XYZ file of C-alpha atoms in Angstrom:
124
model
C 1.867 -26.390 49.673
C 3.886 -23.405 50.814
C 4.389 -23.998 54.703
C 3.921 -27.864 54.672
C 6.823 -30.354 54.759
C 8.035 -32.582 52.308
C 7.331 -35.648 54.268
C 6.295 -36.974 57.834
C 10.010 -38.540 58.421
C 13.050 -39.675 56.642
C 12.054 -43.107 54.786
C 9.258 -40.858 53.181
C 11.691 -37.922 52.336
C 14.176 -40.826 50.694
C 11.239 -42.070 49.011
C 9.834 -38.502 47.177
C 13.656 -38.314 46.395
C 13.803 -41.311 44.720
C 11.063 -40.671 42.498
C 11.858 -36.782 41.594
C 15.656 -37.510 41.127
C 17.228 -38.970 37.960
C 17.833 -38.783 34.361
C 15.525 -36.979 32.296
C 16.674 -36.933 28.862
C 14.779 -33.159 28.579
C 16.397 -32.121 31.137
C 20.755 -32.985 29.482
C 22.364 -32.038 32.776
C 19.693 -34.005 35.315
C 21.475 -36.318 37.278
C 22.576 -39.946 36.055
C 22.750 -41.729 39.307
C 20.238 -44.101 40.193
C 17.839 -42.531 42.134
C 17.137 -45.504 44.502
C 20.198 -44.418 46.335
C 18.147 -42.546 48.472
C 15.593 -44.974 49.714
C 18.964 -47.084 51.264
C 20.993 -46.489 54.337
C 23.440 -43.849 54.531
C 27.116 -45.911 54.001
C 29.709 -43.708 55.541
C 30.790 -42.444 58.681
C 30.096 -39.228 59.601
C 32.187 -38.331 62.304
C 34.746 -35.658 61.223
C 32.473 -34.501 58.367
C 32.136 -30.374 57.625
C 29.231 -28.950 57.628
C 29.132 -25.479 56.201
C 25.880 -23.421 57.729
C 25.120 -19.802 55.790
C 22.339 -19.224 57.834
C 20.874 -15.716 57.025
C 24.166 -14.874 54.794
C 24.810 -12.202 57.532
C 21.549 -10.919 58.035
C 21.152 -10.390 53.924
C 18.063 -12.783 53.899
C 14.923 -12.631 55.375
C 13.144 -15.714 57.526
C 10.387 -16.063 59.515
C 10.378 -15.026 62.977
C 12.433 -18.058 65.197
C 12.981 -20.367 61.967
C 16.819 -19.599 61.945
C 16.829 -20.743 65.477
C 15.287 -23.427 64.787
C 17.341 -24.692 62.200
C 20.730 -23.900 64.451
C 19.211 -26.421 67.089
C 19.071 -28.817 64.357
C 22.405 -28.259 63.498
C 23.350 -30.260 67.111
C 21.927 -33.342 65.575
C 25.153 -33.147 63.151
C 27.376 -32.489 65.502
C 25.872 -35.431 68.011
C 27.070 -37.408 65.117
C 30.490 -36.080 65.264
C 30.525 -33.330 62.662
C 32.068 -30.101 62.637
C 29.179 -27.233 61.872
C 31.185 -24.099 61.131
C 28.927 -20.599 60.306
C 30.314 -19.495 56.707
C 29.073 -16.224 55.053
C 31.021 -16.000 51.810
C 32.858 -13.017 51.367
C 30.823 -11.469 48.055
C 28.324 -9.618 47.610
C 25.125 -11.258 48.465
C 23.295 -8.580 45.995
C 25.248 -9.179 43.235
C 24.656 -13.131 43.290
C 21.227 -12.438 43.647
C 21.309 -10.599 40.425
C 22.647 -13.206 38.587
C 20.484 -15.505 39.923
C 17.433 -14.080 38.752
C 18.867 -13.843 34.967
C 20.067 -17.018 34.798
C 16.449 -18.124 36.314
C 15.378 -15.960 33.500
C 17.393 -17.645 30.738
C 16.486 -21.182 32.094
C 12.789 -20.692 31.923
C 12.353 -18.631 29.054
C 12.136 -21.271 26.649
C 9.101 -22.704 28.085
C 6.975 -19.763 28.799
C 8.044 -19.254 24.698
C 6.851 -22.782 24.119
C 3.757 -22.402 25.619
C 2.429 -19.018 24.512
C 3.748 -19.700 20.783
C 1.937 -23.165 20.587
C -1.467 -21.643 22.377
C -1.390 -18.341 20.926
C -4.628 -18.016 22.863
C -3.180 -18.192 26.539
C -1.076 -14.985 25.731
């Protein structure tokens, strides 16, 4: 894991989504669509679309050395298909959300480490 990607090419990437996506009645707000959406073509045009690219959040995030270039010359595959790729850093603080995200991480997860080391009082 860690550096690999998720697949060798797109019908493999639609495929792993297929299986991980969908309804999972532990899991009340998991998605209801059918998940073999994503194994079929894409339906829509695309020219004219918006495509919103945060990037680094203004230099708030750390990435590997040339990755961010790398993803902007990606970005020119979207816009070959007639989108417009616009750079947009939201205008909050990037620390702040990053606070919240951890406790509400926190909150989300909590029940299961609680699940786990009360039923195997053992692995504590």
């Amino acid at each position: 894991m860690g550096s690999r990607p998720l697949a060798r090419n797109v019908p493999d990437l639609a495929a792993l989504l297929s299986v991980q996506a969908g309804y999972d009645a532990r899991a009340p707000l998991s998605n209801r669509q059918d998940p073999a959406q994503f194994a079929e073509p894409l339906k829509r045009e695309f020219k004219g679309a918006r495509i919103a690219w945060s990037g680094d959040f203004g230099g708030h995030l750390p990435f590997d050395p040339g990755l961010l270039d790398l993803c902007r010359s990606a970005l020119k595959a979207f816009e070959a298909l007639g989108c417009t790729v616009e750079e947009a850093v939201p205008d909050y603080p990037i620390d702040a959300v990053w606070r919240n995200w951890k406790i509400l991480r926190a909150w989300q997860s909590a029940p299961r480490s609680r699940r786990c080391t009360t039923t195997r009082p053992t692995a504590r």
